[in-house]
Amino acid sequence: MFFKNIDLIKALYYSKTASLNDLSIDTGRSIPYVTKGVADLVKLNIVKEIGIRTSSGGRKPATYSLIADTGFIISVAMNQFVTRIVIVNMNNEFVGDVQEFELKLNDNNNAIHSLIAHINATVIKSGLPQDKFLAVGITMPGFIDAFQGNNLSFLQSPDETLVTYIAKQVELPVFIENDSTSIALAEQKFGLPIARSNSMIINLGWGIGLGMIINKEIFKGHSGFAGEFSHLPLHKNGKLCSCGKQGCLETEASLLAIEAKATEGLKQGEVSSLVKYDTVSADNIIDEALKGDAFAVKIISEAAYFIGQGLAILLHLMNPESIILSGKGSVIGKLWLSPIQQAMNEHCIPHLTTYTQLAVSNLGNDAQLLGGVTTVIENLYKLSPQVSISEPA
């Protein structure tokens, strides 16, 4: 019965609470269909009635939600150097602490084995039965072929697809997605309202990713690789990018570029509180910038201006309703906004900037973890009955 009502499960997951009328609107289904579907899910102890909504007149509608412990999802958020893992229940609540550990993806043959070991350890540490877990959602950088289940950049597995290999080792279904695409999914479902329909989601991190929401749908392009914003050839600086080309936006505006500029600036005698660190990291630079360090603010502002130049191209091509700054670097918040807006104003036709809102995500550093969960929820229809949501004990 669960598999006949996936649309209702998804709508309840994203809304957390909803009336029958809300669910009818969200799913595009008739009231009779929704009424029967919800009743079936209540009988299965997957959904519960949680109360009666106030009404200005007429019958007060009942509201429903998913029962939190009917199933759990493991979300794995990877960047090039650090991986974070958390368990999430069916009310989209983190269960326990987020586990964080160093895991270098590039030139690391042991990376896939380390990842598997940490996922298995997370399951064991949770104390939850294996059959309580619906699936694992893994989000990571690189050229992700989500249809075939492979990462063409990192984590190649022996003789079978990456998804198949990991699924066998952890004994759970596995879904993978590009980190920036998954962040766009999270922003659409849980973020600012202006990210719902037509929005460009910028993943500020070790690279500069892009997730595109067009007409309320995630746009991946013909081969699934759309959104390589980081590799726009904007600079004639001779700097080699991670993609093998020179002069990409990433070489001047990523967190890696910010780290390199800070290190070089200190060698040249720049006055900054960053001198107290033995090795300057992006986190150090962000922390000191938020405290008002002028040199740290300057470096971030320069990077932000270059990002704004790149966004000017997107504005001319896509004319989005909004641009949302998300990902690891978004914790800098308003420090990005002024220089990005300045660059957009300088390089865009005025009508385009006038009607596009620029905002910082309200999801913070959890955006990618939420993206991993959303990746699973969007693929519920692929789960076999053997791994469907189980009834609570």
Coordinates of C-alpha atoms in Angstrom, one line a residue:
M1 CA 0.0 0.0 0.0
F2 CA 2.9 2.3 0.7
F3 CA 4.0 2.1 -2.9
K4 CA 0.6 3.2 -4.1
N5 CA 0.8 6.4 -2.1
I6 CA 4.3 7.7 -2.7
D7 CA 3.0 11.0 -3.8
L8 CA 1.3 11.5 -0.5
I9 CA 4.4 10.4 1.4
K10 CA 6.5 12.9 -0.4
A11 CA 4.0 15.7 0.1
L12 CA 3.8 15.0 3.8
Y13 CA 7.6 14.8 4.1
Y14 CA 8.1 18.2 2.6
S15 CA 5.3 19.9 4.3
K16 CA 5.6 18.1 7.7
T17 CA 1.9 18.7 8.4
A18 CA -1.0 19.0 6.0
S19 CA -4.7 18.7 5.7
L20 CA -6.4 16.6 3.0
N21 CA -7.1 19.7 1.0
D22 CA -3.4 20.7 1.2
L23 CA -2.4 17.3 0.0
S24 CA -4.9 17.5 -2.8
I25 CA -3.3 20.8 -4.0
D26 CA 0.3 19.6 -3.5
T27 CA -0.2 16.3 -5.4
G28 CA -2.7 17.4 -7.9
R29 CA -5.0 14.5 -6.8
S30 CA -8.7 14.5 -6.1
I31 CA -10.0 14.8 -2.6
P32 CA -11.5 11.2 -2.7
Y33 CA -8.1 9.8 -3.8
V34 CA -6.3 11.7 -1.0
T35 CA -8.9 10.8 1.6
K36 CA -8.6 7.0 0.8
G37 CA -4.8 7.2 0.5
V38 CA -4.3 8.9 3.9
A39 CA -6.7 6.5 5.5
D40 CA -4.7 3.6 4.2
L41 CA -1.4 5.1 5.5
V42 CA -3.0 5.7 8.9
K43 CA -4.0 2.0 9.1
L44 CA -0.4 1.0 8.2
N45 CA 0.9 3.3 11.1
I46 CA 2.8 5.4 8.6
V47 CA 0.7 8.5 9.0
K48 CA -1.1 9.9 12.0
E49 CA -3.7 12.6 12.6
I50 CA -2.1 15.3 14.7
G51 CA -4.9 17.8 15.3
I52 CA -7.6 20.0 14.0
R53 CA -6.8 23.3 12.2
T54 CA -8.6 26.5 13.2
S55 CA -11.2 27.7 10.7
S56 CA -13.0 30.9 10.2
G57 CA -16.1 29.0 9.2
G58 CA -17.3 25.6 8.3
R59 CA -15.9 22.3 9.3
K60 CA -12.4 22.4 10.8
P61 CA -10.0 20.3 8.8
A62 CA -7.9 17.5 10.4
T63 CA -4.1 17.7 9.8
Y64 CA -1.7 14.8 9.3
S65 CA 2.0 14.0 9.4
L66 CA 4.3 11.1 8.9
I67 CA 5.2 9.1 12.0
A68 CA 8.8 10.0 12.6
D69 CA 10.2 6.6 13.5
T70 CA 8.6 4.5 10.7
G71 CA 11.8 4.9 8.6
F72 CA 15.2 6.5 8.6
I73 CA 17.5 7.9 5.9
I74 CA 21.3 8.1 6.0
S75 CA 22.5 11.3 4.3
V76 CA 26.1 11.6 3.3
A77 CA 27.4 15.0 2.2
M78 CA 30.9 14.9 0.7
N79 CA 33.2 17.6 -0.6
Q80 CA 36.8 17.1 -1.8
F81 CA 38.2 16.9 1.7
V82 CA 35.6 16.4 4.3
T83 CA 32.5 14.1 4.6
R84 CA 29.5 14.5 6.9
I85 CA 27.0 11.9 7.8
V86 CA 23.7 12.1 9.6
I87 CA 20.6 9.9 10.2
V88 CA 17.3 11.7 9.4
N89 CA 13.8 10.5 10.4
M90 CA 10.5 10.8 8.5
N91 CA 9.9 14.2 10.0
N92 CA 13.1 15.5 8.4
E93 CA 14.7 15.7 11.8
F94 CA 18.4 14.9 12.4
V95 CA 18.7 11.9 14.7
G96 CA 21.9 12.2 16.8
D97 CA 24.9 14.3 16.0
V98 CA 26.3 15.0 12.5
Q99 CA 29.5 12.9 12.1
E100 CA 32.3 14.7 10.3
F101 CA 35.6 13.2 9.2
E102 CA 38.4 14.0 6.8
L103 CA 38.2 12.0 3.5
K104 CA 40.2 13.2 0.5
L105 CA 38.6 12.2 -2.8
N106 CA 41.3 13.0 -5.3
D107 CA 44.1 10.4 -5.7
N108 CA 42.8 8.3 -2.9
N109 CA 42.2 4.7 -3.8
N110 CA 41.0 4.0 -0.3
A111 CA 38.3 6.6 -0.3
I112 CA 35.4 4.3 -1.3
H113 CA 36.4 1.8 1.4
S114 CA 36.6 4.5 4.1
L115 CA 33.2 5.8 3.0
I116 CA 31.6 2.4 3.3
A117 CA 33.2 1.8 6.7
H118 CA 31.8 5.1 8.1
I119 CA 28.3 4.4 6.7
N120 CA 28.3 0.9 8.3
A121 CA 29.6 2.4 11.6
T122 CA 26.8 5.0 11.6
V123 CA 24.2 2.2 11.3
I124 CA 25.8 0.2 14.1
K125 CA 26.2 3.2 16.4
S126 CA 22.6 4.2 15.9
G127 CA 21.3 1.0 17.5
L128 CA 18.4 1.0 15.0
P129 CA 17.5 -2.3 13.2
Q130 CA 18.8 -2.5 9.6
D131 CA 15.3 -2.8 8.2
K132 CA 14.4 0.6 9.7
F133 CA 16.7 2.3 7.1
L134 CA 15.1 3.2 3.8
A135 CA 18.2 4.1 1.9
V136 CA 21.5 6.1 1.8
G137 CA 21.6 9.4 -0.1
I138 CA 25.2 10.3 -1.1
T139 CA 25.9 13.7 -2.5
M140 CA 29.4 14.6 -3.8
P141 CA 31.3 16.7 -6.2
G142 CA 32.2 15.6 -9.7
F143 CA 30.4 14.5 -12.9
I144 CA 27.6 12.4 -11.5
D145 CA 25.7 10.0 -13.7
A146 CA 22.8 9.6 -11.4
F147 CA 21.0 7.5 -14.0
Q148 CA 23.7 4.8 -14.2
G149 CA 24.9 5.3 -10.6
N150 CA 28.4 6.5 -11.2
N151 CA 30.7 9.3 -10.3
L152 CA 32.9 9.9 -13.4
S153 CA 35.4 12.1 -11.4
F154 CA 35.9 10.3 -8.1
L155 CA 35.2 7.0 -6.3
Q156 CA 35.4 4.6 -9.2
S157 CA 34.4 1.1 -8.1
P158 CA 35.7 -2.2 -9.3
D159 CA 33.8 -4.0 -12.1
E160 CA 30.3 -2.5 -11.3
T161 CA 28.6 0.8 -10.8
L162 CA 29.4 2.9 -7.7
V163 CA 25.8 2.6 -6.5
T164 CA 25.7 -1.2 -6.8
Y165 CA 29.1 -1.6 -5.1
I166 CA 28.3 0.6 -2.1
A167 CA 24.7 -0.9 -1.8
K168 CA 26.2 -4.4 -1.6
Q169 CA 28.6 -3.4 1.1
V170 CA 26.2 -1.5 3.3
E171 CA 23.2 -3.8 2.5
L172 CA 20.9 -0.8 1.8
P173 CA 19.6 0.9 -1.3
V174 CA 21.9 3.8 -2.4
F175 CA 21.2 6.9 -4.4
I176 CA 23.9 9.4 -5.5
E177 CA 23.6 13.0 -6.8
N178 CA 25.9 15.9 -7.6
D179 CA 26.4 18.1 -4.6
S180 CA 25.2 21.3 -6.2
T181 CA 22.2 19.6 -7.7
S182 CA 21.2 18.1 -4.4
I183 CA 21.6 21.5 -2.7
A184 CA 19.3 23.0 -5.3
L185 CA 16.8 20.3 -4.4
A186 CA 17.1 21.1 -0.7
E187 CA 16.7 24.8 -1.3
Q188 CA 13.6 24.2 -3.4
K189 CA 11.9 21.9 -0.8
F190 CA 13.1 23.5 2.5
G191 CA 14.7 26.9 1.7
L192 CA 13.5 30.3 0.9
P193 CA 10.1 30.6 -1.0
I194 CA 11.9 32.5 -3.8
A195 CA 13.8 29.3 -4.6
R196 CA 10.7 27.4 -5.6
S197 CA 10.1 28.1 -9.3
N198 CA 12.9 29.7 -11.3
S199 CA 16.1 30.0 -9.3
M200 CA 19.9 29.7 -9.7
I201 CA 21.4 28.0 -6.5
I202 CA 25.1 28.8 -6.1
N203 CA 27.1 26.2 -4.1
L204 CA 29.9 28.2 -2.6
G205 CA 32.6 25.7 -1.7
W206 CA 35.9 24.3 -2.8
G207 CA 34.5 24.8 -6.3
I208 CA 31.6 27.0 -7.2
G209 CA 28.7 24.8 -8.2
L210 CA 25.4 25.6 -9.7
G211 CA 22.0 24.0 -9.4
M212 CA 19.2 25.2 -11.6
I213 CA 15.5 25.2 -10.9
I214 CA 13.5 26.0 -14.0
N215 CA 9.7 26.0 -14.1
K216 CA 9.7 24.2 -10.7
E217 CA 11.9 21.4 -12.0
I218 CA 15.6 20.6 -11.5
F219 CA 17.5 21.2 -14.8
K220 CA 20.4 18.8 -15.4
G221 CA 20.9 19.2 -19.2
H222 CA 21.0 16.6 -21.9
S223 CA 23.7 14.4 -20.2
G224 CA 23.0 15.3 -16.6
F225 CA 26.1 17.5 -16.3
A226 CA 24.6 21.0 -16.5
G227 CA 25.7 23.6 -14.0
E228 CA 29.5 23.6 -14.2
F229 CA 29.5 27.3 -13.2
S230 CA 32.9 26.9 -11.6
H231 CA 34.5 26.3 -15.0
L232 CA 33.4 29.4 -16.9
P233 CA 36.6 30.7 -18.6
L234 CA 36.5 34.2 -17.2
H235 CA 40.1 35.0 -16.4
K236 CA 43.3 35.2 -18.4
N237 CA 45.5 34.5 -15.4
G238 CA 47.3 31.4 -16.6
K239 CA 46.2 29.5 -13.4
L240 CA 45.5 25.8 -13.9
C241 CA 42.1 24.7 -12.8
S242 CA 41.2 21.3 -11.3
C243 CA 39.5 20.5 -14.6
G244 CA 42.8 20.8 -16.5
K245 CA 41.9 24.1 -18.2
Q246 CA 43.2 27.6 -17.4
G247 CA 41.5 30.7 -16.2
C248 CA 38.3 29.2 -14.9
L249 CA 36.2 31.1 -12.4
E250 CA 37.2 28.6 -9.8
T251 CA 40.8 29.7 -10.0
E252 CA 39.9 33.1 -8.6
A253 CA 36.8 32.7 -6.5
S254 CA 36.6 29.2 -4.9
L255 CA 37.5 28.6 -1.2
L256 CA 40.7 27.0 -2.4
A257 CA 41.6 30.2 -4.3
I258 CA 40.7 32.2 -1.2
E259 CA 43.1 30.1 0.9
A260 CA 45.9 30.5 -1.6
K261 CA 45.5 34.3 -1.8
A262 CA 45.4 34.6 2.0
T263 CA 48.6 32.5 2.3
E264 CA 50.4 34.5 -0.4
G265 CA 49.2 37.8 1.1
L266 CA 50.6 37.0 4.5
K267 CA 53.9 36.1 2.9
Q268 CA 53.9 39.5 1.3
G269 CA 53.5 41.1 4.7
E270 CA 49.7 41.8 4.8
V271 CA 48.6 42.8 8.3
S272 CA 45.9 40.3 9.5
S273 CA 44.8 38.3 12.5
L274 CA 45.3 35.3 10.2
V275 CA 49.0 35.3 11.2
K276 CA 48.1 33.4 14.4
Y277 CA 47.4 30.3 12.4
D278 CA 50.2 27.9 11.5
T279 CA 48.3 26.9 8.3
V280 CA 45.5 29.2 7.0
S281 CA 42.3 27.4 6.1
A282 CA 39.1 28.6 4.5
D283 CA 37.4 28.1 7.9
N284 CA 40.0 30.4 9.5
I285 CA 39.5 33.1 6.8
I286 CA 35.7 32.9 7.2
D287 CA 35.9 33.1 11.0
E288 CA 38.3 36.1 10.9
A289 CA 36.2 37.9 8.2
L290 CA 33.1 37.6 10.4
K291 CA 35.1 39.2 13.2
G292 CA 36.0 42.1 11.0
D293 CA 39.5 41.3 9.9
A294 CA 40.1 43.7 7.0
F295 CA 42.4 41.5 4.9
A296 CA 40.1 38.5 5.2
V297 CA 37.1 40.6 4.2
K298 CA 39.1 42.0 1.2
I299 CA 39.9 38.5 -0.1
I300 CA 36.3 37.3 0.2
S301 CA 35.0 40.5 -1.4
E302 CA 37.3 40.1 -4.4
A303 CA 36.1 36.5 -4.8
A304 CA 32.5 37.6 -4.5
Y305 CA 33.0 40.2 -7.2
F306 CA 34.3 37.5 -9.6
I307 CA 31.3 35.3 -8.8
G308 CA 29.0 38.3 -9.6
Q309 CA 30.7 38.6 -13.0
G310 CA 29.9 35.0 -13.6
L311 CA 26.3 35.5 -12.4
A312 CA 25.9 38.3 -14.9
I313 CA 26.3 35.7 -17.7
L314 CA 23.6 33.5 -16.1
L315 CA 21.3 36.5 -15.7
H316 CA 21.5 37.3 -19.4
L317 CA 20.9 33.7 -20.4
M318 CA 18.3 32.5 -17.8
N319 CA 16.6 35.6 -16.3
P320 CA 15.9 33.8 -13.0
E321 CA 13.5 35.0 -10.3
S322 CA 16.2 34.5 -7.7
I323 CA 19.8 33.7 -7.0
I324 CA 20.4 31.9 -3.7
L325 CA 23.9 31.7 -2.2
S326 CA 24.2 28.3 -0.5
G327 CA 26.7 25.6 0.5
K328 CA 29.7 25.7 2.9
G329 CA 30.7 29.3 2.1
S330 CA 27.2 30.7 2.6
V331 CA 27.9 31.0 6.3
I332 CA 29.8 34.2 5.5
G333 CA 26.3 35.5 4.7
K334 CA 26.0 39.2 3.9
L335 CA 29.7 39.6 3.2
W336 CA 29.1 38.1 -0.2
L337 CA 26.1 40.2 -1.1
S338 CA 27.4 43.7 -1.7
P339 CA 30.3 42.8 -4.0
I340 CA 28.2 40.2 -5.9
Q341 CA 25.4 42.7 -6.4
Q342 CA 28.0 45.4 -7.5
A343 CA 29.4 43.1 -10.2
M344 CA 25.9 42.1 -11.4
N345 CA 25.0 45.8 -11.6
E346 CA 28.1 46.7 -13.5
H347 CA 27.9 43.8 -16.0
C348 CA 24.1 43.3 -16.5
I349 CA 21.4 45.0 -18.4
P350 CA 19.5 46.9 -15.6
H351 CA 16.1 45.3 -16.3
L352 CA 17.6 41.9 -15.5
T353 CA 19.1 42.8 -12.1
T354 CA 16.0 44.8 -11.1
Y355 CA 13.7 41.7 -11.2
T356 CA 16.1 39.1 -9.8
Q357 CA 16.4 38.7 -6.0
L358 CA 19.8 37.9 -4.5
A359 CA 19.7 36.2 -1.1
V360 CA 21.7 34.0 1.2
S361 CA 20.3 30.6 2.0
N362 CA 18.6 30.0 5.4
L363 CA 19.8 26.4 5.4
G364 CA 23.4 27.1 6.2
N365 CA 25.9 24.3 6.1
D366 CA 23.1 21.7 6.4
A367 CA 21.9 22.3 2.8
Q368 CA 23.9 19.4 1.3
L369 CA 22.8 17.0 4.1
L370 CA 19.2 17.9 3.4
G371 CA 19.9 17.5 -0.3
G372 CA 21.0 13.9 0.4
V373 CA 17.7 13.2 2.1
T374 CA 15.7 14.8 -0.7
T375 CA 17.6 12.7 -3.2
V376 CA 16.2 9.6 -1.4
I377 CA 12.7 11.0 -1.1
E378 CA 12.6 11.8 -4.8
N379 CA 13.6 8.2 -5.6
L380 CA 11.1 6.4 -3.2
Y381 CA 9.4 4.9 -6.2
K382 CA 12.6 2.9 -7.0
L383 CA 12.6 1.1 -3.6
S384 CA 11.5 -2.5 -3.6
P385 CA 8.8 -3.6 -1.2
Q386 CA 11.4 -5.3 0.9
V387 CA 12.9 -2.0 2.0
S388 CA 9.7 0.1 2.3
I389 CA 8.8 2.0 5.5
S390 CA 8.3 -0.5 8.3
E391 CA 5.6 -0.3 11.0
P392 CA 6.9 1.0 14.3
A393 CA 7.5 -1.6 17.0

